Structures are given as structure tokens and as C-alpha cells.
Short mmCIF file of C-alpha atoms in Angstrom, two decimals:
data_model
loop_
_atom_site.label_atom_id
_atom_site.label_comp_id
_atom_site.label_asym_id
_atom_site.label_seq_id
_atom_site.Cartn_x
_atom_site.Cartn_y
_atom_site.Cartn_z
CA UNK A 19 -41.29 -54.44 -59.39
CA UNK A 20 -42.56 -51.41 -61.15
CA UNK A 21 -44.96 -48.13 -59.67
CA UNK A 22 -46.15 -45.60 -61.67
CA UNK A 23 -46.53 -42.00 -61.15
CA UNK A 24 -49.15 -41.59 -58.16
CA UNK A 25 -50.09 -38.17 -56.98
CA UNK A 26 -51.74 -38.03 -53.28
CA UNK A 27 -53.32 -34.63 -52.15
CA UNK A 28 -52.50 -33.44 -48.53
CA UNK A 29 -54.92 -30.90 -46.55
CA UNK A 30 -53.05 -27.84 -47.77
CA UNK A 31 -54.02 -26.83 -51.07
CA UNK A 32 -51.35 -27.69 -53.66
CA UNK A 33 -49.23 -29.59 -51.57
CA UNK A 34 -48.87 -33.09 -52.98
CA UNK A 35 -47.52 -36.06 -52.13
CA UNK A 36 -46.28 -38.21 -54.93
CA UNK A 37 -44.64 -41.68 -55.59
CA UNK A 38 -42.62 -41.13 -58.71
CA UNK A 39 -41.98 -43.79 -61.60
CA UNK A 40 -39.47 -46.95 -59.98
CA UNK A 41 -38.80 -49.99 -61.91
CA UNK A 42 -36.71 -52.73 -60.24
CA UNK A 43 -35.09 -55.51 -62.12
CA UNK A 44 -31.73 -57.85 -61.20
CA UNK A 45 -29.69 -54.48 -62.42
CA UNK A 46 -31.33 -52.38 -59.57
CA UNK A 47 -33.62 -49.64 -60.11
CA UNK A 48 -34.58 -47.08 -61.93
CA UNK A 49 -36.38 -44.05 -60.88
CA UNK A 50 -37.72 -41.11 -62.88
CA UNK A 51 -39.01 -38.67 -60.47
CA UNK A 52 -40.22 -35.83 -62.66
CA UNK A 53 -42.45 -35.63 -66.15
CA UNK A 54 -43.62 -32.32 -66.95
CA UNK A 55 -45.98 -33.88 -68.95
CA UNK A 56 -47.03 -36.72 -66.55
CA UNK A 57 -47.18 -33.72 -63.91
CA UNK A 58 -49.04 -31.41 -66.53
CA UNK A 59 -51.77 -34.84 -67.17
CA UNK A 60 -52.59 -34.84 -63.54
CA UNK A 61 -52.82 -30.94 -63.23
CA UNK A 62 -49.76 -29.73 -61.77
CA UNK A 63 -47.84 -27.17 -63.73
CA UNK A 64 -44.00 -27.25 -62.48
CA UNK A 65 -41.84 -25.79 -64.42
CA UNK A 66 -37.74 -26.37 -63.89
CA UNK A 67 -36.03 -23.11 -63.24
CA UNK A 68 -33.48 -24.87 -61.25
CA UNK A 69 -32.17 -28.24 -59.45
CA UNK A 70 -29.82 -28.65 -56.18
CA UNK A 71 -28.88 -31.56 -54.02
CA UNK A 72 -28.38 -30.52 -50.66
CA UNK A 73 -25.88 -33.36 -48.01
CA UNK A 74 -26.36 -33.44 -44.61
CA UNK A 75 -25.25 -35.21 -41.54
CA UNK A 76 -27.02 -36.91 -39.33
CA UNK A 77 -28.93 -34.55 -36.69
CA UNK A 78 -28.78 -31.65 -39.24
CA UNK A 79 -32.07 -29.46 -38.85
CA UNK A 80 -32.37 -27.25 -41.76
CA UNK A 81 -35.35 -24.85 -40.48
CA UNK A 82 -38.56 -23.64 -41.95
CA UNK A 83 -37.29 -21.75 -45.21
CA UNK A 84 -39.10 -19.85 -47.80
CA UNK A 85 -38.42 -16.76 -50.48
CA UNK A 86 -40.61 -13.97 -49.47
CA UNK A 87 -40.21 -12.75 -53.67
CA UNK A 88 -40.30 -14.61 -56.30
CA UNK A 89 -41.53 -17.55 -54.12
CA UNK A 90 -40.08 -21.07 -54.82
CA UNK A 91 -42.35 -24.15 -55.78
CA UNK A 92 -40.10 -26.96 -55.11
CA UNK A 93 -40.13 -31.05 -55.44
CA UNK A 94 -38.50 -32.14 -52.91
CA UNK A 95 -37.40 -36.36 -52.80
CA UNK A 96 -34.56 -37.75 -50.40
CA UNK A 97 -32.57 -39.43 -53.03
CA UNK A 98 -30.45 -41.23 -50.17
CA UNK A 99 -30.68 -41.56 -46.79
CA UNK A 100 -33.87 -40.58 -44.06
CA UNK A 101 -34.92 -37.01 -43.55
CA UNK A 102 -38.62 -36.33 -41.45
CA UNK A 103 -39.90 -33.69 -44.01
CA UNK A 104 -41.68 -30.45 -42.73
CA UNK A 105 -44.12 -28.38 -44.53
CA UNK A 106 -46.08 -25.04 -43.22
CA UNK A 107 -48.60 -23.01 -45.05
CA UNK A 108 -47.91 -19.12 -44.61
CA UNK A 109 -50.81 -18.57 -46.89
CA UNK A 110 -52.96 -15.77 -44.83
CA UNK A 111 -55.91 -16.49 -47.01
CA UNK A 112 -55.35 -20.57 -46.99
CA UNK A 113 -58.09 -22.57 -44.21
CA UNK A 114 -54.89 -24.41 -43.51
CA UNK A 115 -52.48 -20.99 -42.54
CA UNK A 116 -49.78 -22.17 -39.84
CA UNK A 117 -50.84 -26.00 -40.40
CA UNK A 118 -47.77 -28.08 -40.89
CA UNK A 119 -47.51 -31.81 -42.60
CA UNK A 120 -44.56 -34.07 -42.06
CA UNK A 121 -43.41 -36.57 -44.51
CA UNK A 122 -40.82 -39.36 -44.02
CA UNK A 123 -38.88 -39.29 -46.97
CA UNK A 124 -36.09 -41.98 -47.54
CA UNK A 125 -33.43 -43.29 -50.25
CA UNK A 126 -35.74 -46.69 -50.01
CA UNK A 127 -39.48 -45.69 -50.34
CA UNK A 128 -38.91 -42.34 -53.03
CA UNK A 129 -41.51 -40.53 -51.57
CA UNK A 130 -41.39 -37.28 -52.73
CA UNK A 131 -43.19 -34.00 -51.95
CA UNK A 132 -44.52 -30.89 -54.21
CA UNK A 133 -44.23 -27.74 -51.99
CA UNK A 134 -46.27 -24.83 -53.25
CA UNK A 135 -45.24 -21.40 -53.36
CA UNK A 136 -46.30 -19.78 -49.79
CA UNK A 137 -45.29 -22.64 -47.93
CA UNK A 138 -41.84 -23.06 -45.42
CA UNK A 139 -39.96 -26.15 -45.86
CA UNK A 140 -37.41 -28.10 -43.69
CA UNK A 141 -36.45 -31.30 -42.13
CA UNK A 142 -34.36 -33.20 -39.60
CA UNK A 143 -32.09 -35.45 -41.09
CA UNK A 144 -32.42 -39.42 -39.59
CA UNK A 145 -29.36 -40.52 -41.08
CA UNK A 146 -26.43 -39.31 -43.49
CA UNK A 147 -28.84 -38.28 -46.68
CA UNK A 148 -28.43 -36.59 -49.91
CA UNK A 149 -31.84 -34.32 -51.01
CA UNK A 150 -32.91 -33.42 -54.03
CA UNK A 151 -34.48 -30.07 -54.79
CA UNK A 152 -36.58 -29.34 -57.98
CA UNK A 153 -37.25 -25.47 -58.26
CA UNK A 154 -40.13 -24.01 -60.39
CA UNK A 155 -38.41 -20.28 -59.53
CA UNK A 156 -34.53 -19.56 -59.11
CA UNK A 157 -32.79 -18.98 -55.57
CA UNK A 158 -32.59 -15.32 -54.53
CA UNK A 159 -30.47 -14.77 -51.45
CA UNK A 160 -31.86 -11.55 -50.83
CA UNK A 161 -35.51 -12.52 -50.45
CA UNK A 162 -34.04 -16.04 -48.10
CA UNK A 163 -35.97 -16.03 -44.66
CA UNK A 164 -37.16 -18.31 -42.58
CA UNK A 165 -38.48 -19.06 -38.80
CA UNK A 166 -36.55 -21.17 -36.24
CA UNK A 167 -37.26 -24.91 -36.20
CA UNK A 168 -38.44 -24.65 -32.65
CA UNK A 169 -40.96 -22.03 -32.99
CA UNK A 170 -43.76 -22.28 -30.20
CA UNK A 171 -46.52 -20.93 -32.52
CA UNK A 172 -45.89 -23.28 -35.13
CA UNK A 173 -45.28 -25.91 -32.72
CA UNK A 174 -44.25 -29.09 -35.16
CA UNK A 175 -43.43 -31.82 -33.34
CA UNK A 176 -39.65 -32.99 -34.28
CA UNK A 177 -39.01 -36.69 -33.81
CA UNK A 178 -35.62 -35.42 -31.98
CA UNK A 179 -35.76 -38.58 -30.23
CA UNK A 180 -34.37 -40.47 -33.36
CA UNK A 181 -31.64 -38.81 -33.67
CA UNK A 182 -30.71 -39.04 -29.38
CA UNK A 183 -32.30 -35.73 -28.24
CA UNK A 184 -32.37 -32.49 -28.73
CA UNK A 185 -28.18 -32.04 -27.49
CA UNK A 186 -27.32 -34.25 -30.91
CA UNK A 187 -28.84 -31.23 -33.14
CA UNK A 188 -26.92 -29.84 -35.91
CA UNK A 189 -27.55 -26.27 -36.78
CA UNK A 190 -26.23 -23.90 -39.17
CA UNK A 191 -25.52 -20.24 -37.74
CA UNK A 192 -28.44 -19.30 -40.28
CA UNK A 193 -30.93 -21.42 -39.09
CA UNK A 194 -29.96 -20.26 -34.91
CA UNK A 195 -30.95 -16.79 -36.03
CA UNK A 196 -34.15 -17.24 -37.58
CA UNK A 197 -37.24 -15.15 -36.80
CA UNK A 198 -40.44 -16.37 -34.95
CA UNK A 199 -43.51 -16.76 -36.29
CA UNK A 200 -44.58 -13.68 -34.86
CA UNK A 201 -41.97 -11.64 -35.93
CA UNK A 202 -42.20 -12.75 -39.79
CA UNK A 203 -46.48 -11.41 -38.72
CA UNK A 204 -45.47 -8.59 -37.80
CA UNK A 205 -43.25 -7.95 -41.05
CA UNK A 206 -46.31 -9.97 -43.05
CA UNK A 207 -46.80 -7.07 -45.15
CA UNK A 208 -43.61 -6.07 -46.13
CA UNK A 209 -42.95 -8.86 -48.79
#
């Protein structure tokens, strides 16, 4: 079985959903998951800076994160494994500000998701996965923020139940400490 490139616009402005290049044969498969010129033909400029693979356990959140410099385009594709994808647009001037998109994105069905700069990203892992992250800007760990998974405001809906509740979460000390949504208003203007 073979699927080419296929490039699905979502509600927020830039954010895409896209089914990368998979061919199957008795071997097993074969996936190519980024083109810049296939990306570039279908009007998406993404330029590498950088690539990470992040590994998580089962019940890991990792919260709502974004660069407030130097913000980070990234394609984002759960190379094994189940994660429930999160997206938020902190654009002030988007229709879409504080909407949020989830995306189940597994080892099986390569689903993979273009997050534009202005935009938090997280996810709740289902099961043991490894992610892949493909930057269009470098990491800075001095411009690293984010806003807790749980924040009211935001209010995205975490399928917590897959994973046996809310008691089964997995948090890093980062990601308890985050800000609200109000707070990172409040600061808005700052970065």
C-alpha cells in the first residue's frame, strides 16, 4: 500500500494536518515524512533548524509549550506509540485565539501535525511512544514557557480516562509550575 503526501487545513490558520509519504511492501514500510520541496509545492515554507525525538511513558502530560522569542514552527509525528496531540493558538490577532485542536497521533496511522509559530503544543501520552520533533527555529531555554495542562481558561478536554484517571498522570516538575492563561495575559506584552 502506498499514500502520498496529503496536506489537510485545520481552523487555525497555518496549522496543518498532514499524512506524509508511506509505502508498504512484504519488507515493511517506508515512510518519508518531510520534503521541503513537496512542502514548498503545496505552500508551506519549513525550514529545518533542528530535529529531536522526545520518549515518554505512558500517562506522561507534557503541557502547553511555546518560545515566547524566536518562536518555534514545528512538525510534530508520533513515530511510535499513541500520544492525543494538543494545539492552542496564542495569536491575539488570530479569529481562532485560545481555540485548541487535538490530534491522535500514533506509530500506526503517521499522522503528523505542522504547528505554526504562536501556537502551544502538548500531549498526553496513550501508551509508551517515541515523538518526533521537526523545528523551523532552534530551542532557546531562556525564552521556554508554557501554561499548565489543566488550565480552566483554555479548558481542553484530556482523554485522562485512557490512561485510568487523572491519579495515573505523569508530570515533570516543569510542567507542575506552569503559568495560567491569565497570567501569560497579563505578561502578553512583555515577549
Amino acid at each position: 500500500m502506498n499514500t502520498k503526501f496529503n496536506f489537510e487545513k485545520t481552523e487555525i490558520d497555518g496549522l496543518i494536518k498532514v499524512t506524509p509519504f508511506n509505502a508498504e511492501d512484504v519488507r515493511g514500510k517506508f515512510t518519508k515524512d518531510y520534503s521541503k520541496e513537496v512542502f514548498e509545492a503545496n505552500g508551506i515554507s519549513h525550514n529545518l533548524a533542528e530535529v529531536f525525538y522526545t520518549t515518554s511513558h505512558k500517562g506522561v502530560i507534557r503541557a502547553l509549550h511555546f518560545q515566547r522569542v524566536k518562536q518555534q514552527p514545528k512538525l510534530v509525528r508520533c513515530i511510535c506509540g499513541h500520544v492525543w496531540d494538543v494545539v492552542v493558538d496564542l495569536r491575539k490577532d488570530s479569529p481562532t485565539f485560545k481555540k485548541w485542536l487535538a490530534f491522535d497521533l500514533t506509530g500506526e496511522n503517521n499522522v503528523e501535525v505542522l504547528v505554526p509559530a504562536g501556537c502551544a503544543h502538548g500531549y498526553l501520552v496513550l501508551e509508551h511512544s517515541v515523538v518526533s520533533y521537526k523545528c523551523a527555529e532552534k530551542f532557546y531555554g531562556e525564552y521556554d514557557d508554557g501554561i499548565m495542562w489543566n488550565d480552566p481558561d483554555i479548558g481542553v478536554e484530556w482523554p485522562l480516562d485512557k490512561i485510568g484517571g487523572e491519579k495515573n498522570l505523569i508530570l515533570a516538575e516543569k510542567d507542575k509550575n506552569l503559568q495560567s492563561f491569565a497570567q501569560l495575559m497579563r505578561n502578553y506584552d512583555k515577549f
